[in-house]
Tab-separated table of C-alpha atoms and ligand atoms in Angstrom:
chain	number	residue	atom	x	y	z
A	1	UNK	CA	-2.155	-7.240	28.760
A	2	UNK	CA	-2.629	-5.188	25.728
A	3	UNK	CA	-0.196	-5.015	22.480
A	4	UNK	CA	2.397	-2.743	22.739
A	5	UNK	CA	1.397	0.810	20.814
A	6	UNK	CA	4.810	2.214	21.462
A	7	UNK	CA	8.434	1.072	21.886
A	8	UNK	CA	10.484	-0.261	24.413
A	9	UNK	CA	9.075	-3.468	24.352
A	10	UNK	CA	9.521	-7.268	24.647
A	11	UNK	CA	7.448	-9.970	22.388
A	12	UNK	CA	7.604	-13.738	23.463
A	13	UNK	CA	6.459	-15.750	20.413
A	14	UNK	CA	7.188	-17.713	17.588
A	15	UNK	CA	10.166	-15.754	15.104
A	16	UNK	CA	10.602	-16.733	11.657
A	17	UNK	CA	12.290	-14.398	9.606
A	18	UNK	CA	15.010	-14.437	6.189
A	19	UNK	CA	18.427	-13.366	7.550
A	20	UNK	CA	20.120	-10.507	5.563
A	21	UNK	CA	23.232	-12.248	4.985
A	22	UNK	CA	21.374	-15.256	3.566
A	23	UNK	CA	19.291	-18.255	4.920
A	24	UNK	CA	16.756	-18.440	7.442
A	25	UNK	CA	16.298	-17.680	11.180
A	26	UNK	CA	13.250	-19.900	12.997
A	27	UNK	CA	12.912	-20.475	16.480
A	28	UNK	CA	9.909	-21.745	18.267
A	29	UNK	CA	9.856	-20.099	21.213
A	30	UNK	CA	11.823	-16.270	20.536
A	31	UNK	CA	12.648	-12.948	22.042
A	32	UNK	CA	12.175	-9.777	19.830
A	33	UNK	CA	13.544	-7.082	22.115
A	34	UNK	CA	12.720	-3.774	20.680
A	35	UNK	CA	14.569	-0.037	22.440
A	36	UNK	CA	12.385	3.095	22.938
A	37	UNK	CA	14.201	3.725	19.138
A	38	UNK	CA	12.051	1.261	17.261
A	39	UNK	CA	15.287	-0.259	16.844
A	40	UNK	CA	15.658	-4.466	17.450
A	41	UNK	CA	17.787	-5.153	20.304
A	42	UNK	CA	17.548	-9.079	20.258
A	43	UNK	CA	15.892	-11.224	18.069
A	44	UNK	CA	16.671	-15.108	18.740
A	45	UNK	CA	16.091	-17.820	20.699
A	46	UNK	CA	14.163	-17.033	24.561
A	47	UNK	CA	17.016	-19.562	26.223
A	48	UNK	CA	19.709	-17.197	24.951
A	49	UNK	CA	18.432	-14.302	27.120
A	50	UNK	CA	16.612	-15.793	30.162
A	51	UNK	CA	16.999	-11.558	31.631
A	52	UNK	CA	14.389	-10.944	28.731
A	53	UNK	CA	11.888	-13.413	29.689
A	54	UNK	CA	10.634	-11.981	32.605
A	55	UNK	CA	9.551	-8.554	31.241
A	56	UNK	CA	8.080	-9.907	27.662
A	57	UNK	CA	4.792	-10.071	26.795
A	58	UNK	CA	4.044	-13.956	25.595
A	59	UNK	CA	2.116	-13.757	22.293
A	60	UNK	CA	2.700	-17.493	21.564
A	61	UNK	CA	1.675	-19.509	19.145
A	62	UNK	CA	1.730	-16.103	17.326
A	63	UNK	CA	4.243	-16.247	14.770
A	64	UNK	CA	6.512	-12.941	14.462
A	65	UNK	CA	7.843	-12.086	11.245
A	66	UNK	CA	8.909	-8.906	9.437
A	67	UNK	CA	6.675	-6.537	7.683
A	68	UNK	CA	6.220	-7.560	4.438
A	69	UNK	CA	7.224	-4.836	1.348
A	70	UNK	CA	4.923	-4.570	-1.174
A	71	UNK	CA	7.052	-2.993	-4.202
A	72	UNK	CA	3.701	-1.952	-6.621
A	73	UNK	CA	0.295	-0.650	-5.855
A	74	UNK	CA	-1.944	2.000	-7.084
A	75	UNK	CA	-3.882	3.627	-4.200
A	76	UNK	CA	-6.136	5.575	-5.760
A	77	UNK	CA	-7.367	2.479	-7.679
A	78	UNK	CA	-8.303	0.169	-4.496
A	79	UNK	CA	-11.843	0.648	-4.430
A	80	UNK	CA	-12.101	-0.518	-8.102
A	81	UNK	CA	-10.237	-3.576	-6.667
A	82	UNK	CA	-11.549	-6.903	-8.536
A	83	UNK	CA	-13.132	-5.377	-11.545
A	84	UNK	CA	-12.377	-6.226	-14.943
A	85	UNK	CA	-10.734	-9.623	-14.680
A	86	UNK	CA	-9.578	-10.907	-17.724
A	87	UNK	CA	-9.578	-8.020	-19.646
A	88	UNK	CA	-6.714	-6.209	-21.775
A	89	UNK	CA	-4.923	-4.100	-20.136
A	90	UNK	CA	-5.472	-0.816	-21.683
A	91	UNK	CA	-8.991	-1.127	-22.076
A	92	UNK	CA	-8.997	-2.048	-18.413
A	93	UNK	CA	-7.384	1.439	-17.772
A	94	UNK	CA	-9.903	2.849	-19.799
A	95	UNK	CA	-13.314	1.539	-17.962
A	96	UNK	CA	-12.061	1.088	-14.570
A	97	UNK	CA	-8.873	2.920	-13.651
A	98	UNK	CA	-8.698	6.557	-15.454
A	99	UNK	CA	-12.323	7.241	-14.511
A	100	UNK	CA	-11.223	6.531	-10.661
A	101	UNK	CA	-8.047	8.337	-10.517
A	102	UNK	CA	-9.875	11.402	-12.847
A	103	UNK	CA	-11.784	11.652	-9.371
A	104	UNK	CA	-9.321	11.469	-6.941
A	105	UNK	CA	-9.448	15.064	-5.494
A	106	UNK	CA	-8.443	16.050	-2.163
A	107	UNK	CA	-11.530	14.996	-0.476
A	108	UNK	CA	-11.352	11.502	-2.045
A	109	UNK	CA	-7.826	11.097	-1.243
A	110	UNK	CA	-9.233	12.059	2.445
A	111	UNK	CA	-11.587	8.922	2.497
A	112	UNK	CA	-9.261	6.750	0.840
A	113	UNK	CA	-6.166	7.095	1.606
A	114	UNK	CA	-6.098	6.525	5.358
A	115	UNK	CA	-8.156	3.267	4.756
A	116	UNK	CA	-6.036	1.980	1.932
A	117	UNK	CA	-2.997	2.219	4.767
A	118	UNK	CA	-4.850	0.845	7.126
A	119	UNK	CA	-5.618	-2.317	4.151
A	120	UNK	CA	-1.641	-2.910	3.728
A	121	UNK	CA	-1.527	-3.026	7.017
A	122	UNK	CA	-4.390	-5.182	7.953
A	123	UNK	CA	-2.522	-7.284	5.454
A	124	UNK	CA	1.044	-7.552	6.754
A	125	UNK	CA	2.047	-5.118	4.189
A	126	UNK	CA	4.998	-2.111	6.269
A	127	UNK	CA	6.498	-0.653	3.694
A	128	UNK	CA	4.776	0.126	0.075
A	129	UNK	CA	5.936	2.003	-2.772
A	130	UNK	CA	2.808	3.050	-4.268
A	131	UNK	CA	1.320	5.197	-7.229
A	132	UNK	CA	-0.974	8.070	-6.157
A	133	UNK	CA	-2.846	10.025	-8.947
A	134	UNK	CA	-1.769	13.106	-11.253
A	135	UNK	CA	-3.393	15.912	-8.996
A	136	UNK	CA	-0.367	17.299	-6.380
A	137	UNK	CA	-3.095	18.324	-3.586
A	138	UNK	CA	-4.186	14.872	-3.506
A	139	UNK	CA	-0.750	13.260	-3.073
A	140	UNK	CA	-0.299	15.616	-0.185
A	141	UNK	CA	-3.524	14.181	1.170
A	142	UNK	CA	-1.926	10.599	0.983
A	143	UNK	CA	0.990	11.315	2.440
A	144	UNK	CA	-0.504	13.122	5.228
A	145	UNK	CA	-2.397	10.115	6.012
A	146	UNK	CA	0.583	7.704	5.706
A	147	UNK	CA	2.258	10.411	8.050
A	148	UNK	CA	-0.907	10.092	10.809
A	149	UNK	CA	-1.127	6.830	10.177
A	150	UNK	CA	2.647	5.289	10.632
A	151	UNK	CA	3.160	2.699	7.612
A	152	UNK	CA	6.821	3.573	5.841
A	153	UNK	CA	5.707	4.734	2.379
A	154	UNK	CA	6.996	6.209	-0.782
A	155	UNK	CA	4.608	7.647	-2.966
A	156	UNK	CA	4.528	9.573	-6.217
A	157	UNK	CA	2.656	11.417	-8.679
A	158	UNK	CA	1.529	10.022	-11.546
A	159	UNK	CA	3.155	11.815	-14.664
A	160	UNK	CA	1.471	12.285	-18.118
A	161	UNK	CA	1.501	13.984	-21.036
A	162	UNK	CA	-0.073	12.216	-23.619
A	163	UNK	CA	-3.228	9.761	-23.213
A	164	UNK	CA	-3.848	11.870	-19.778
A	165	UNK	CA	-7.115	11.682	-17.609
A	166	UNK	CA	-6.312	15.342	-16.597
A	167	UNK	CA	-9.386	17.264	-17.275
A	168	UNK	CA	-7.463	20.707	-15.702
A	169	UNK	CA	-4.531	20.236	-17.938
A	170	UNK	CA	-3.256	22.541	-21.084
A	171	UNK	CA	-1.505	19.772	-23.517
A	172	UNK	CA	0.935	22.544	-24.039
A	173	UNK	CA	2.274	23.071	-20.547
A	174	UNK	CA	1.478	19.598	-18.985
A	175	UNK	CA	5.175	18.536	-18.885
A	176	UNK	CA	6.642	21.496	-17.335
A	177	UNK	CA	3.335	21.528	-14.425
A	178	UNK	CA	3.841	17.925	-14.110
A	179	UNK	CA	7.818	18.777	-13.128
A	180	UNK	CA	6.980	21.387	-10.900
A	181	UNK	CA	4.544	19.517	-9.040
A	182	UNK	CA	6.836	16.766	-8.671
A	183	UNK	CA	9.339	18.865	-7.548
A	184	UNK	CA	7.749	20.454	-5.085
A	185	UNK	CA	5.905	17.235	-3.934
A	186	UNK	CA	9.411	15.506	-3.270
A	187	UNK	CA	10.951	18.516	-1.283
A	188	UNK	CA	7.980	18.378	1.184
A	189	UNK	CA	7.951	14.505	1.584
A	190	UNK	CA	11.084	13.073	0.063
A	191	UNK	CA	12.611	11.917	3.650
A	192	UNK	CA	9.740	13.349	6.143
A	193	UNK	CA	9.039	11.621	9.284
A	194	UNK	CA	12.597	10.692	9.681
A	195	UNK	CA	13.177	8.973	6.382
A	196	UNK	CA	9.727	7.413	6.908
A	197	UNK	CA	7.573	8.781	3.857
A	198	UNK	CA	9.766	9.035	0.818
A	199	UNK	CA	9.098	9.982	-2.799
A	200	UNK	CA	9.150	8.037	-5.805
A	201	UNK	CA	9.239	10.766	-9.567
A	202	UNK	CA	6.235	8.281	-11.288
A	203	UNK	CA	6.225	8.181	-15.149
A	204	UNK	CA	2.795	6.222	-15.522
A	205	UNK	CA	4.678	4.308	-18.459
A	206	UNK	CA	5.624	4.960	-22.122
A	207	UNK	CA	2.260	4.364	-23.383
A	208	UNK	CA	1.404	7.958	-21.389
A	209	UNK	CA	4.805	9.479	-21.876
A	210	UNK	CA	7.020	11.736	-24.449
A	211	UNK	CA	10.673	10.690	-24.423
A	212	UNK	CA	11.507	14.104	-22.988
A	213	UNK	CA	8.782	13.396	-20.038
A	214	UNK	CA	10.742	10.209	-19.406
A	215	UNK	CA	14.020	11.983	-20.000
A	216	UNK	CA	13.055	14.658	-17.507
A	217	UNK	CA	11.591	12.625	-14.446
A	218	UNK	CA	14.448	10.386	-14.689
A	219	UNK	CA	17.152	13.814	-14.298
A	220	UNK	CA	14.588	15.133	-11.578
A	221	UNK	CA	14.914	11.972	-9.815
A	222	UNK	CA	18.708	11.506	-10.162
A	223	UNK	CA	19.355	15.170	-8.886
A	224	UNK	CA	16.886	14.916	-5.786
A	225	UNK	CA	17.819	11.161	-4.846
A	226	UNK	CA	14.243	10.145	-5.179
A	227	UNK	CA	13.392	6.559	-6.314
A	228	UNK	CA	12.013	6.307	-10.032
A	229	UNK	CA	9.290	3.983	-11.121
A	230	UNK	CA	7.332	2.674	-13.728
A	231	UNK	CA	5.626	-0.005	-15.967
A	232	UNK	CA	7.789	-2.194	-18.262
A	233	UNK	CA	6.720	-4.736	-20.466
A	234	UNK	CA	3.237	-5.859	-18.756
A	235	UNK	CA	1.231	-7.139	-21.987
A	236	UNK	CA	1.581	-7.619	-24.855
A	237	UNK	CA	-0.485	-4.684	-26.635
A	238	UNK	CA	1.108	-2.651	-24.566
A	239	UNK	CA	4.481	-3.431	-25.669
A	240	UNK	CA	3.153	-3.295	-29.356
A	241	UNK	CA	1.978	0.341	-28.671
A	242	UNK	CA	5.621	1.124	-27.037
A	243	UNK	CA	6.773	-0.061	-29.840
A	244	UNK	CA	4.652	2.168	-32.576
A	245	UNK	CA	5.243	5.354	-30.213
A	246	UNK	CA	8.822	4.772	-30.304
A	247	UNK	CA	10.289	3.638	-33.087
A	248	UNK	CA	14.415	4.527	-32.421
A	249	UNK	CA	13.864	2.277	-29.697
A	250	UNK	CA	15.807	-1.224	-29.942
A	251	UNK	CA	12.580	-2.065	-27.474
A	252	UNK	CA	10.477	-1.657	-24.107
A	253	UNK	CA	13.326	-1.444	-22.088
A	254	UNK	CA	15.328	0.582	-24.648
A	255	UNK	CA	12.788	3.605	-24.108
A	256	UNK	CA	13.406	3.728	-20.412
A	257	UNK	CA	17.331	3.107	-21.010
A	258	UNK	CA	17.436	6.192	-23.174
A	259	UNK	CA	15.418	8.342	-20.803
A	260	UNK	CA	18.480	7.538	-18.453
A	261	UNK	CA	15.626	5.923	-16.258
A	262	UNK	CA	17.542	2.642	-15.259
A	263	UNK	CA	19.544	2.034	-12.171
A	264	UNK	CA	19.617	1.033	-8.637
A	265	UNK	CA	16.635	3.447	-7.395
A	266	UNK	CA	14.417	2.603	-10.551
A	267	UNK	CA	11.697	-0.326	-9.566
A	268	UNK	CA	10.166	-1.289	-12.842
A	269	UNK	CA	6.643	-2.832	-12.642
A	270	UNK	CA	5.851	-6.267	-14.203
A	271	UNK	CA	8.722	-6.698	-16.917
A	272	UNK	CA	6.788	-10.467	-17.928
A	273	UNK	CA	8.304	-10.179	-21.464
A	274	UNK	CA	11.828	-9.310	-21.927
A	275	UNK	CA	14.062	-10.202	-24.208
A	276	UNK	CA	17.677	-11.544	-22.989
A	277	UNK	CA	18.737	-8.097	-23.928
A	278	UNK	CA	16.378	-6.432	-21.771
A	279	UNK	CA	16.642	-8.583	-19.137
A	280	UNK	CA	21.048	-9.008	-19.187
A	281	UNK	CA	20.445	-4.266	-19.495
A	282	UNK	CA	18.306	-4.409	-15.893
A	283	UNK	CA	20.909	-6.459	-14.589
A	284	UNK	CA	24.028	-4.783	-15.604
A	285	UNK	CA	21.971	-1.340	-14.421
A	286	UNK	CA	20.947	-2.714	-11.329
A	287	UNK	CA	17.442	-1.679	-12.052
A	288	UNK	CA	15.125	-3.232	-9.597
A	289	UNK	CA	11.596	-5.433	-10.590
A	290	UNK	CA	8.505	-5.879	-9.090
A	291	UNK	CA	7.226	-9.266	-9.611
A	292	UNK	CA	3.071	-9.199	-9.414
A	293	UNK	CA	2.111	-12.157	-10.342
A	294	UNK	CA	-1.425	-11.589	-9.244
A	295	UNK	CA	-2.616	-8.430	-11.482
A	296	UNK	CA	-0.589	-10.584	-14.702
A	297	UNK	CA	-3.090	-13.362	-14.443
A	298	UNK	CA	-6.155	-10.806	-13.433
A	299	UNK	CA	-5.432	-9.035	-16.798
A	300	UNK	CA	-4.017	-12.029	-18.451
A	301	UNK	CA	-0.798	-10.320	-19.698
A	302	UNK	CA	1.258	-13.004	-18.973
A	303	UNK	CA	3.408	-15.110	-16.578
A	304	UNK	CA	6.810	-13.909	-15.619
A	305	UNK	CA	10.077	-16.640	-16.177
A	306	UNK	CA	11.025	-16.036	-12.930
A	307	UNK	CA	13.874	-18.111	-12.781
A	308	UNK	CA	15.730	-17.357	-15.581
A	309	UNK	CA	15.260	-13.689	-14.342
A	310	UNK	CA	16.428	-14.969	-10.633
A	311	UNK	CA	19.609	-16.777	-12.455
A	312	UNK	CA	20.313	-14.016	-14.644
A	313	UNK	CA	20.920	-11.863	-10.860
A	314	UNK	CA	17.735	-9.737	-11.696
A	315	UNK	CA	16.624	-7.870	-8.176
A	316	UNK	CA	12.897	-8.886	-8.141
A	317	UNK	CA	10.831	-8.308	-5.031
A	318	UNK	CA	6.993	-8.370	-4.961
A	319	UNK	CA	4.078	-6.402	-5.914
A	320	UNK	CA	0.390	-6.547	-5.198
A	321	UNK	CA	-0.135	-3.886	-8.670
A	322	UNK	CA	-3.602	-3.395	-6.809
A	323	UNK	CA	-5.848	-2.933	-8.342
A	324	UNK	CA	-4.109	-4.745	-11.271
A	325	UNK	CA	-4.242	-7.550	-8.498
A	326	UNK	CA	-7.492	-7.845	-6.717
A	327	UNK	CA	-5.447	-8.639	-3.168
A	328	UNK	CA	-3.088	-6.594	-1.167
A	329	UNK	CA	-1.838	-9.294	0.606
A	330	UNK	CA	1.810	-9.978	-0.281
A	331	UNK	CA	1.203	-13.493	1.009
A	332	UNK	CA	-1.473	-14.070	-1.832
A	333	UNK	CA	1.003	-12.724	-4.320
A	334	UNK	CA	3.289	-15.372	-3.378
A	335	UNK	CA	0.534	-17.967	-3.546
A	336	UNK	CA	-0.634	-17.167	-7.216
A	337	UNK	CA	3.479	-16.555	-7.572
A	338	UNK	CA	3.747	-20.146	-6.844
A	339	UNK	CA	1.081	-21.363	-9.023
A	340	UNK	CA	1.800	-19.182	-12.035
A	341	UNK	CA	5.405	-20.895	-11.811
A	342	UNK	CA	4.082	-24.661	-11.663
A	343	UNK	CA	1.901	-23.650	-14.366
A	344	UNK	CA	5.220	-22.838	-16.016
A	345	UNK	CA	6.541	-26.426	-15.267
A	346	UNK	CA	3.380	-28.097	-16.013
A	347	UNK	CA	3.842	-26.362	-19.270
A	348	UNK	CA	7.136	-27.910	-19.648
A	349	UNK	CA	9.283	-24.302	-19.146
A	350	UNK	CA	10.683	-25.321	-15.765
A	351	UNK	CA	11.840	-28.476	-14.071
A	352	UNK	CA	11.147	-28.130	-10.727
A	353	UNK	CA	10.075	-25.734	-8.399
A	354	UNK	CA	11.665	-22.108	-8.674
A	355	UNK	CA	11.358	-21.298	-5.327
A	356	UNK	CA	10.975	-22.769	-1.799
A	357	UNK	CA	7.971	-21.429	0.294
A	358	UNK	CA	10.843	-19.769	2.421
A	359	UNK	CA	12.234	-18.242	-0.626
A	360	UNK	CA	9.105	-16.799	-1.541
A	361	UNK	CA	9.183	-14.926	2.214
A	362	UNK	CA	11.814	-13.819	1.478
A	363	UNK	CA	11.268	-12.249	-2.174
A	364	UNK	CA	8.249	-10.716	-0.380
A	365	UNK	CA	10.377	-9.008	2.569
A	366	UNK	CA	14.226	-9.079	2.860
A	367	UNK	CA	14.448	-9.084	-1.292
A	368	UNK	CA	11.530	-5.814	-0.963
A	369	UNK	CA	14.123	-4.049	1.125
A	370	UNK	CA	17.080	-4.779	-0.718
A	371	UNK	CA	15.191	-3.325	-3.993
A	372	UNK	CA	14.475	-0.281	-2.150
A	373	UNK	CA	18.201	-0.024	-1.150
A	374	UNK	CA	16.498	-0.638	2.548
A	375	UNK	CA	18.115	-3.686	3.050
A	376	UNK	CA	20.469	-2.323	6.365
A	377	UNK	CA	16.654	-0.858	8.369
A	378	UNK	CA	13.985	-3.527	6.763
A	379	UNK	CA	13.107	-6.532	5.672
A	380	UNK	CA	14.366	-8.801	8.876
A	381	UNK	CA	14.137	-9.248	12.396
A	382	UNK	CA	17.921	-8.613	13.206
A	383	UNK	CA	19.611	-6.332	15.775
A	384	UNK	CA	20.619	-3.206	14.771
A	385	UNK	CA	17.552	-3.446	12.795
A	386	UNK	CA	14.026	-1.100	12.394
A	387	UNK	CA	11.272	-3.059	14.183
A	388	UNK	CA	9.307	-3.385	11.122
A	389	UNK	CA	7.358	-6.852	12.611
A	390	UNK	CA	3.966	-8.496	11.736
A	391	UNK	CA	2.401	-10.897	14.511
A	392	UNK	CA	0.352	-13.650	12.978
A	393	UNK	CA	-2.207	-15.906	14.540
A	394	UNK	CA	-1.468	-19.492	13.076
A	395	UNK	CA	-4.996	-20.259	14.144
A	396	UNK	CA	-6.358	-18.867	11.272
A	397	UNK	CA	-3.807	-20.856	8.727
A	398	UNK	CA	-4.157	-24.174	10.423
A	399	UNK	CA	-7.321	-24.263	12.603
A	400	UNK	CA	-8.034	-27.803	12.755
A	401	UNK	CA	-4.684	-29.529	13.664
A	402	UNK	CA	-2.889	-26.078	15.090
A	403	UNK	CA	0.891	-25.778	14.359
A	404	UNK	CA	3.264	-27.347	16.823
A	405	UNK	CA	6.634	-27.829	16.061
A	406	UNK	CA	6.853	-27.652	12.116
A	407	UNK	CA	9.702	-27.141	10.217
A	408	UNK	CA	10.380	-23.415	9.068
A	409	UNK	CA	9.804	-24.704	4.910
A	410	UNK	CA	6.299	-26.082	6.829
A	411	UNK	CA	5.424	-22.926	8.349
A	412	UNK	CA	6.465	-20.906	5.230
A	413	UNK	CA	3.673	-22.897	3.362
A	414	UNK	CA	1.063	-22.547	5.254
A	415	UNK	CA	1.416	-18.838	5.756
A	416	UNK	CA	1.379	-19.071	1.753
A	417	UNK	CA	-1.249	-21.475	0.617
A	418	UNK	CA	-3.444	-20.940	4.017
A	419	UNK	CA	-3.334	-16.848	3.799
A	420	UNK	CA	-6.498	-15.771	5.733
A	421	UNK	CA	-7.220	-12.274	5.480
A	422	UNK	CA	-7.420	-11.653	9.163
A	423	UNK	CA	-3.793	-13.605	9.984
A	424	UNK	CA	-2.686	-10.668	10.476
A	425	UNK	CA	-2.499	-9.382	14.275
A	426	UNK	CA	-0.860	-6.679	14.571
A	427	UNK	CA	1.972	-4.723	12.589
A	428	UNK	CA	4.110	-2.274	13.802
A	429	UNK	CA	6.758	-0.217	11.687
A	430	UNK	CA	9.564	1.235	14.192
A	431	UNK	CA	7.908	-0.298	17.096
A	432	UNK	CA	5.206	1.950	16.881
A	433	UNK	CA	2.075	-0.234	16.071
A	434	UNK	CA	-0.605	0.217	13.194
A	435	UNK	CA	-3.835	0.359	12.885
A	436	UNK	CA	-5.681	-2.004	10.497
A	437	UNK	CA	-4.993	-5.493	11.306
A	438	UNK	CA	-7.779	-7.083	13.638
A	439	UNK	CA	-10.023	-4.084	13.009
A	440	UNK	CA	-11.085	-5.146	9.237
A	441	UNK	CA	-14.622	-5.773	9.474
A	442	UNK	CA	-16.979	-2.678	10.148
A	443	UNK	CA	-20.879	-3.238	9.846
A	444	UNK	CA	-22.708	-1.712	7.181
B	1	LIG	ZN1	0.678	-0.922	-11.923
């Protein structure tokens, strides 16, 4: 019997999934009952509803799980994946990234884009809130393929007006062009495909942006209701550049707090370096983070205090910043996550672990959806819920002795420190399933 391409369906297998009103939900052998919606139905234990049974199709030892959220990525940027480890960041930009995104017309965005969707989902990756480049044909093209293609996605184009790669560009119009674009990029896509493809107004970061860019993408996302992202406090010659370029500032986070750029649909990338006052202003803004844990010890910018961000009540979810991160696998973001914190404690910062293997699911789903404001559609298996799922096969995370009746903390790690890049089964995102997973490796 085939996977299920469409909705209704019935999946007998192993559930393990963060609960949106806190804790944990594992059961060994579970129901996920999904309605010709995409919506879940039931998600719990097969004894509870013996009706189910009979009509499900039994993926076990599969595991189920919901689609992970991957809060940073660059798209145009994933075929540079894994170059430049090591170095600074903007020098990094400067050989590897601008020359890439410079090139990302509509017939590149063609090629790439429906293969870089394909990648998250091949990964476990649902839902990603992702960068395109500054051209507004191209980010079109990429959201017409996340619209063929079925993954939930918001996008945006990158905005620059000074340090641009923008060969087409006249310096003196740039910000009003950029604007429009945006404008007319988030009217066509802002909520298409049912609330499916969204649009994020994308600021590149300060190093790339006047105050009054800042000042207007943050207004042209308030008034349109689209999210607002950017870069905060990533390394630290970037942060000394900030600095130099503006100099009314109080700091990094200042800039973007002027702009009126912080809030509750703002993700800010990286922020490894804030001060307490940075850090206490994204709180008492709600501004959300994306942790990426990966692309800060790629580029060696830095490694984020997570906890004292986590006790502070900073929202942080994850990022794969690819191709600031080499991996688009949100589960390898929580591995290096991990490590970069018991570096921490072997450093003497921390005292214990900072989070359970279970908590780190959970930063990378539930916590994802809750920084997109998602958190009542995504980021569990729950009735009432979007079927958003993931269906991995434990025999590539524990091939020799198999998985039999571990703990939920057990099964968290291994999905963690065993991440195999073909895990990954099948995804769906409404019930409606993906392509990319199992289909990874084409011959040359
Ligand atoms: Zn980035």
């Amino acid at each position: 019997m085939d996977l299920p391409a469409t909705p209704p369906f019935v999946l007998r297998g192993r559930l393990l999934t963060p609960l949106g009103g806190g804790g944990t939900r594992f059961e060994r052998d579970g129901l996920l009952a999904v309605d010709a919606g995409g919506r879940i139905t039931f998600a719990g234990a097969a004894g509870e509803r013996a009706d189910l049974i009979e009509g499900a199709l039994d993926v076990r030892p599969w595991v189920l799980l919901p689609g992970m959220v991957d809060l940073h990525a660059h798209l145009p940027q994933l075929p540079n994946a894994g170059l430049g480890a090591g170095m600074d960041l903007l020098a990094w930009l400067e050989r590897y990234i601008f020359p890439l995104e410079r090139a990302f017309d509509v017939p590149t965005a063609e090629r790439v884009a429906p293969a870089a969707w394909r990648a998250f989902a091949a990964a476990g990756t649902t839902t990603a809130l992702v960068y395109g480049a500054v051209y507004e044909a191209s980010l079109d093209a990429t959201f017409r393929a996340a619209e063929a293609h079925g993954i939930r996605a918001i996008v945006g184009k990158v905005m620059m007006d000074r340090v641009t790669y923008d060969p087409t560009i006249d310096p003196s119009s740039i910000l009003d062009r950029t604007l429009a674009e945006s404008a007319r990029l988030i009217e066509r896509w802002h909520g298409a495909a049912d609330g499916r493809l969204r649009y994020a107004v994308t600021p590149r970061f300060a190093v790339s942006c006047t105050a009054e860019l800042l000042r207007e993408s943050a207004a042209l996302a308030a008034s349109t209701g689209a999210y607002w992202q950017t870069h905060v406090s990533e390394d630290q010659g970037e942060i000394a550049e900030v600095a130099r370029l503006f100099p009314e500032a109080i700091d990094y986070v200042d800039v973007y707090d002027r702009a009126g750029g912080l809030g509750e649909r703002s993700v800010l990338a990286h922020a490894v370096h804030l001060s307490d006052r940075e850090l206490s202003r994204l709180v008492e803004t709600g501004t959300r983070v994306a942790h990426c844990p990966i692309s800060n010890l790629f580029l060696a910018s830095g490694v984020m205090p997570l906890g004292r961000y986590l006790d502070a009540g900073l929202s942080v979810g994850l990022g794969s910043d690819v191709a600031g991160g080499p991996d688009l696998s949100i589960f390898s973001v929580m591995r290096v996550g991990f490590y970069a914190q018991n570096a921490r404690r072997v450093a003497g910062f921390e005292t214990g672990p900072v989070l359970s293997p279970l908590d780190w699911i959970r930063l990378g789903s539930m916590a994802g959806a809750e920084a997109l404001g998602l958190e009542d559609a995504i980021g569990s298996l729950e009735t009432g819920k979007e079927a958003d799922v993931i269906a991995v096969d434990p025999a590539f995370i524990a091939p020799i002795s198999g998985i039999a009746d571990e703990d939920p903390d057990d099964l968290a790690s291994r999905l963690i420190f065993r991440a195999h890049p073909d895990m990954v089964r099948a995804a769906w995102v409404r019930g409606r399933r993906l392509e990319g997973p199992g289909a990874m490796v084409t011959p040359p």
